[in-house]
Short mmCIF file of C-alpha atoms in Angstrom, two decimals:
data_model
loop_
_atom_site.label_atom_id
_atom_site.label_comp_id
_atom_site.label_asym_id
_atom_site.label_seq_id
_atom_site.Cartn_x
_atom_site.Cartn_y
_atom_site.Cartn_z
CA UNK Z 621 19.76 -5.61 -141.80
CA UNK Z 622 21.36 -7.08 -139.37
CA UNK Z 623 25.05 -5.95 -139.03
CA UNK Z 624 28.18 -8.09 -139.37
CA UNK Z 625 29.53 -9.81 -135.88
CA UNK Z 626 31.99 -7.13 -135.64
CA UNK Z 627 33.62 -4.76 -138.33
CA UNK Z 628 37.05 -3.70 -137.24
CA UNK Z 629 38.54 -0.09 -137.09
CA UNK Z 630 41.83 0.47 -136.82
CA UNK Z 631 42.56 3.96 -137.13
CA UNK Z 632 45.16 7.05 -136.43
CA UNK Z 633 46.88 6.52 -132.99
CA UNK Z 634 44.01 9.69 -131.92
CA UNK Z 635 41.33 9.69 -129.56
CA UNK Z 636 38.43 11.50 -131.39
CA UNK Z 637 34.77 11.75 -132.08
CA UNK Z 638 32.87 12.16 -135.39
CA UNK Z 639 29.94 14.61 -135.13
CA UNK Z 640 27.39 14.15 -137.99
CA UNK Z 641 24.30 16.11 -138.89
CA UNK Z 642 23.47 12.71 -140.70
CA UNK Z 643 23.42 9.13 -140.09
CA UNK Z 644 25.95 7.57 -142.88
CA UNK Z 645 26.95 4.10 -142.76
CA UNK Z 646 30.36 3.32 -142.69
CA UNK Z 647 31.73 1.12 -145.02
CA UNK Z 648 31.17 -2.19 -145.17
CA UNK Z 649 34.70 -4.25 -143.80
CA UNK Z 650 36.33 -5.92 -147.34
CA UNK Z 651 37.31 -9.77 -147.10
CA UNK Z 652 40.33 -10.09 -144.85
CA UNK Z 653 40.50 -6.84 -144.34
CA UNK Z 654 39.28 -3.96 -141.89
CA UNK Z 655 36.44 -1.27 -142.10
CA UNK Z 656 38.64 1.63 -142.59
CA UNK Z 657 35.88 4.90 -143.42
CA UNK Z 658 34.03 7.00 -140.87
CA UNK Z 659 32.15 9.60 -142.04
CA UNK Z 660 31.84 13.23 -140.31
CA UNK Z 661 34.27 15.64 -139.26
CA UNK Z 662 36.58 14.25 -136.15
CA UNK Z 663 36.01 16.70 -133.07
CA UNK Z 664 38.29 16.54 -130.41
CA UNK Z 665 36.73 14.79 -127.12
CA UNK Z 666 37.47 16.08 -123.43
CA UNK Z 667 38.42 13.44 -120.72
CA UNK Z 668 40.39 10.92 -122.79
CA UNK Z 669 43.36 9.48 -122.13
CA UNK Z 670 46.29 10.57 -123.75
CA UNK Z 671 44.65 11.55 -126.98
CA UNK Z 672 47.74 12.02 -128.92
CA UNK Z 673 49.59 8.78 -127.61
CA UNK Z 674 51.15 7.05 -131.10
CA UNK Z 675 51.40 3.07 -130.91
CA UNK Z 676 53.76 1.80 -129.07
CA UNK Z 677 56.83 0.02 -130.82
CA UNK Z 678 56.72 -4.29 -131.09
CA UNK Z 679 58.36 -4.92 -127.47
CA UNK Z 680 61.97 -6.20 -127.78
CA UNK Z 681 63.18 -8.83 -125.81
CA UNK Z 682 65.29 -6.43 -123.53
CA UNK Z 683 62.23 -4.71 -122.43
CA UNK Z 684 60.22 -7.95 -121.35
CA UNK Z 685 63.17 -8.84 -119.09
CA UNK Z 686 62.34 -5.57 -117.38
CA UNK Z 687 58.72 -5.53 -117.24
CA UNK Z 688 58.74 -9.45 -115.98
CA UNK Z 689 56.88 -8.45 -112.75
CA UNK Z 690 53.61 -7.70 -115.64
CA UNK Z 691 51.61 -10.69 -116.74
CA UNK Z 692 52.53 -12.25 -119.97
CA UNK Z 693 49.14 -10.67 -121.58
CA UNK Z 694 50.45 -7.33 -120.94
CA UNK Z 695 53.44 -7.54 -122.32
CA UNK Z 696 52.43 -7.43 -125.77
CA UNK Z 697 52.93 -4.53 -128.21
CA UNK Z 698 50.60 -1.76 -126.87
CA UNK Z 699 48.42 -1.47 -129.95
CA UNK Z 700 47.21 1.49 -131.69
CA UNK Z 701 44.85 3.39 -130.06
CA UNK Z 702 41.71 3.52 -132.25
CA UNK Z 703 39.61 6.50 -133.48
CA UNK Z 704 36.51 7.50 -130.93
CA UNK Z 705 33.88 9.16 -132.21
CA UNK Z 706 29.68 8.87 -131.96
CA UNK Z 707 27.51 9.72 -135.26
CA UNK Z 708 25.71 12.34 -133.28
CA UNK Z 709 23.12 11.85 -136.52
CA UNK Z 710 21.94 9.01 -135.55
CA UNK Z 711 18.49 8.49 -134.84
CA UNK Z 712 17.60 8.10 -131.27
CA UNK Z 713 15.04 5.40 -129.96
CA UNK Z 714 16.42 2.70 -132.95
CA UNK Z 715 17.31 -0.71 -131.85
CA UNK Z 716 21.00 -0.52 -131.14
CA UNK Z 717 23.67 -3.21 -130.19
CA UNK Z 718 27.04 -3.13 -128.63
CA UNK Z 719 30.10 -5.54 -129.92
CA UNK Z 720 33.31 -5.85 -127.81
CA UNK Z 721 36.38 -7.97 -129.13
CA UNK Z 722 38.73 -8.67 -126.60
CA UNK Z 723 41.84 -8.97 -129.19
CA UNK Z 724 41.23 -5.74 -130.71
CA UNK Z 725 40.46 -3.97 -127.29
CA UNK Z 726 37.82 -2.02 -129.24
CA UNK Z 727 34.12 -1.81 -128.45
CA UNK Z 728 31.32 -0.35 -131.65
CA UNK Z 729 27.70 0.55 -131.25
CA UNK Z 730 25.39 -0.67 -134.17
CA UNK Z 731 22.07 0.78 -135.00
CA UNK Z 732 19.41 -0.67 -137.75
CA UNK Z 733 22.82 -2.36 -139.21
CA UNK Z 734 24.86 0.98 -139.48
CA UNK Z 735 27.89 1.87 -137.07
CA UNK Z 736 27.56 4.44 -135.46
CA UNK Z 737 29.97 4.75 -132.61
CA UNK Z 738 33.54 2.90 -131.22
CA UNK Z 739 35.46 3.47 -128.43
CA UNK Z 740 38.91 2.05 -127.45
CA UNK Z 741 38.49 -0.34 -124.51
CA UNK Z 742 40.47 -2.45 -121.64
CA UNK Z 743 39.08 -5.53 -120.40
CA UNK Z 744 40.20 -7.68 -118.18
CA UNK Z 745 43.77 -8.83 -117.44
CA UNK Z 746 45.36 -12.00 -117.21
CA UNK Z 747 44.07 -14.02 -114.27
CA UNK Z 748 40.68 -11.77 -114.31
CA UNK Z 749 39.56 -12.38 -118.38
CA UNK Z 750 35.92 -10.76 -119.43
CA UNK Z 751 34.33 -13.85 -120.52
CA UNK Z 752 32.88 -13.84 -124.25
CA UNK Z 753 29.47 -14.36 -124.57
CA UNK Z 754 26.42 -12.33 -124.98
CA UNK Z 755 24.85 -10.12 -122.65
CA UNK Z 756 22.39 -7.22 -122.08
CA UNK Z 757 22.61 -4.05 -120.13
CA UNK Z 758 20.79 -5.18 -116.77
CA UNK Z 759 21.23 -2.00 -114.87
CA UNK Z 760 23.09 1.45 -115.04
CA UNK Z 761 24.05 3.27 -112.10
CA UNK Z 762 25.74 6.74 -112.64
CA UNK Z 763 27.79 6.68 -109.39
CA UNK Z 764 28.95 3.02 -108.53
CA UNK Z 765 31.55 1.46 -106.37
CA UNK Z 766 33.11 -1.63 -106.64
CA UNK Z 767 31.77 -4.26 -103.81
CA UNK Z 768 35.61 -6.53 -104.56
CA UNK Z 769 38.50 -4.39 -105.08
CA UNK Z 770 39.93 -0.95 -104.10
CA UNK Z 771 42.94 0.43 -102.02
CA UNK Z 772 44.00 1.40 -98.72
CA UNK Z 773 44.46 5.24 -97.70
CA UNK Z 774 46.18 6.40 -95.10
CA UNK Z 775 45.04 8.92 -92.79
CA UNK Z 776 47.47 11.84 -94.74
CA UNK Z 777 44.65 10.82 -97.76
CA UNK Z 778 47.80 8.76 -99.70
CA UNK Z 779 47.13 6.40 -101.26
CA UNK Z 780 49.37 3.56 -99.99
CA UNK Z 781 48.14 0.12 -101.78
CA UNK Z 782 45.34 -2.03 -103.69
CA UNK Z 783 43.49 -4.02 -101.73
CA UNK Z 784 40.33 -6.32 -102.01
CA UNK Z 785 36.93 -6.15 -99.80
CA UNK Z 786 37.20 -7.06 -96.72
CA UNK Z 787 41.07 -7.22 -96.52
CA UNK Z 788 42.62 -5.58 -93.06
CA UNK Z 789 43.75 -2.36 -93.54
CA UNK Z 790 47.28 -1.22 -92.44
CA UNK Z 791 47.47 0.35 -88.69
CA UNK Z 792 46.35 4.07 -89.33
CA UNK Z 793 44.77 3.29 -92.87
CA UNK Z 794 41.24 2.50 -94.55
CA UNK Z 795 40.08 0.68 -97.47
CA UNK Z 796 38.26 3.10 -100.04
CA UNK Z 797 36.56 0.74 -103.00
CA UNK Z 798 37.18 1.42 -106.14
CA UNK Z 799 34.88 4.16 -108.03
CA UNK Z 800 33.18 2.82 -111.46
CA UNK Z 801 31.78 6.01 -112.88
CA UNK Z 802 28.93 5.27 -115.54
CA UNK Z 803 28.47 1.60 -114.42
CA UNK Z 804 26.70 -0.02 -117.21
CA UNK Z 805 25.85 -3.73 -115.85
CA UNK Z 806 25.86 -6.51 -117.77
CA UNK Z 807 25.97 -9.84 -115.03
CA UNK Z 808 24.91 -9.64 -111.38
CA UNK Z 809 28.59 -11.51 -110.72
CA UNK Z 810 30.29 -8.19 -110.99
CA UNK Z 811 31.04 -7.73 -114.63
CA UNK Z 812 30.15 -4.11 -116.86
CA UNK Z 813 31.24 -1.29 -118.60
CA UNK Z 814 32.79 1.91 -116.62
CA UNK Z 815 34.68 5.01 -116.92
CA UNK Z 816 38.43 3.45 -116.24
CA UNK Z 817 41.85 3.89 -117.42
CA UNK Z 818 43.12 2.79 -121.01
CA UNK Z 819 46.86 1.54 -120.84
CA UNK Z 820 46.96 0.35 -124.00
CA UNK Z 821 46.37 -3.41 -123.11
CA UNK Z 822 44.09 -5.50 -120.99
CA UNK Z 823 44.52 -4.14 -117.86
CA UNK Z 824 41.21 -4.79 -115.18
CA UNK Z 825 39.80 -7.08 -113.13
CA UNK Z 826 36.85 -8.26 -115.93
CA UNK Z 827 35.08 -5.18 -116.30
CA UNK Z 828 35.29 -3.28 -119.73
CA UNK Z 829 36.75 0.46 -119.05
CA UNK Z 830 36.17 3.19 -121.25
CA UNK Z 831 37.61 6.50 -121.89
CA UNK Z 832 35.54 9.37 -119.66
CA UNK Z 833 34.23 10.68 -122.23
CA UNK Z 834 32.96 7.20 -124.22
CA UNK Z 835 31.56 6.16 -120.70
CA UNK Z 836 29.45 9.12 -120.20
CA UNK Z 837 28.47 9.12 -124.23
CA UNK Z 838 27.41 4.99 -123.70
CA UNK Z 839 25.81 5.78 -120.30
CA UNK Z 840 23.50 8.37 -121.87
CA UNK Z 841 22.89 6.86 -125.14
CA UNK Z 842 22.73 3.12 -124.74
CA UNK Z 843 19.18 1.92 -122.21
CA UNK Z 844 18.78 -0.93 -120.12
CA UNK Z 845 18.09 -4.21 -122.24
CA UNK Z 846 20.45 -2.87 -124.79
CA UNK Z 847 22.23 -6.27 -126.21
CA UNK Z 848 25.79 -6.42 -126.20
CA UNK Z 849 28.09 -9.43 -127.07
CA UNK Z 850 31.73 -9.67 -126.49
CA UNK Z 851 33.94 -11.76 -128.95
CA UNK Z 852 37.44 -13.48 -128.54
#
């Protein structure tokens, strides 16, 4: 059965992940609404950011006019961080499928029409948006670098600025790229999923960050050729 295009959690402001001896579906999202059951008993997951961050309030006026130096896509209302888990159930080998909506910041894993996994994402800011479309993983490289962006270092090993590829360093300084733990490919133009900081909002340069843990759990779980399709 093929599974719907995507099937919204919005969860507890926690971080967590589901382990499963079986492989239950979760339920099936009601018209207008949001899939709202996972199955399993949560287990809390090393390496996540801030797992017991609680949504951030609707931004007031007053505090745009003293963020203005972010990009009007980040301003918005952080929202709630959704529940992580993996169905560790789930049977291995099965034709799987990863879904990414860029307005819900939330990425799920779909076997044989059943979901079995979601992870809170950030993709990319304003200027750098991760272009909808659909995709497959092309490559996966455990230990990647960035070949555009990363920062300059000075020679005390501070960090001192972000800078791009082949930008001039400061006198006394060198350009480090960025790391991309867990690289996950998914265009030869630059764009994939990666270990990466969460803010709450849209935040990189196209890529799709995960959560440490998520990264590592998608890295090992989710082969080359696996299909994955992001959505507005």
């Amino acid at each position: 059965m093929k599974p719907p295009a995507f099937a919204w959690l919005l969860l507890p402001a926690f971080l967590l992940l589901a382990s499963c001896a079986g492989t239950p579906s979760a339920d099936g999202p009601q018209p207008g609404g949001l899939t709202s059951a996972v199955p399993g008993q949560p287990v809390s997951l090393p390496g996540i950011d801030d797992p017991t961050a609680p949504a951030r309030p609707r931004t007031s006026s007053t505090d745009l006019r003293q963020r203005k130096a972010r990009p009007s896509e980040v301003r918005r209302a952080r929202p709630l961080l959704a529940q992580a888990f993996w169905l560790e159930g789930a049977s291995t080998g099965a034709k799987r499928r990863v879904v990414i909506s860029l307005s819900h910041q939330l990425a799920q894993v779909w076997e044989n029409g059943t979901l079995i996994a979601q992870s809170p994402v950030s993709t990319g800011r304003e200027g750098y948006h991760t272009p909808p479309g659909q995709y497959s993983i092309v490559d996966k490289r455990r230990e990647h670098y960035s070949s555009l962006y990363g920062e300059f270092i000075d020679a005390s090993g501070r960090h001192i600025g972000l800078a791009r590829s082949g930008q001039k360093p400061p006198k006394g300084a060198r350009y480090a790229p960025s790391p991309m733990p867990y690289f996950m490919r998914m265009t030869w133009s630059g764009i994939g999923m990666h270990q990466g900081y969460l803010p709450g909002w849209p935040a990189s340069h196209g890529c799709i960050r995960l959560p440490e843990a998520m990264a590592r759990k998608f890295f090992e779980e989710l082969p080359k050729g696996t299909p994955v399709e992001i959505i507005p």
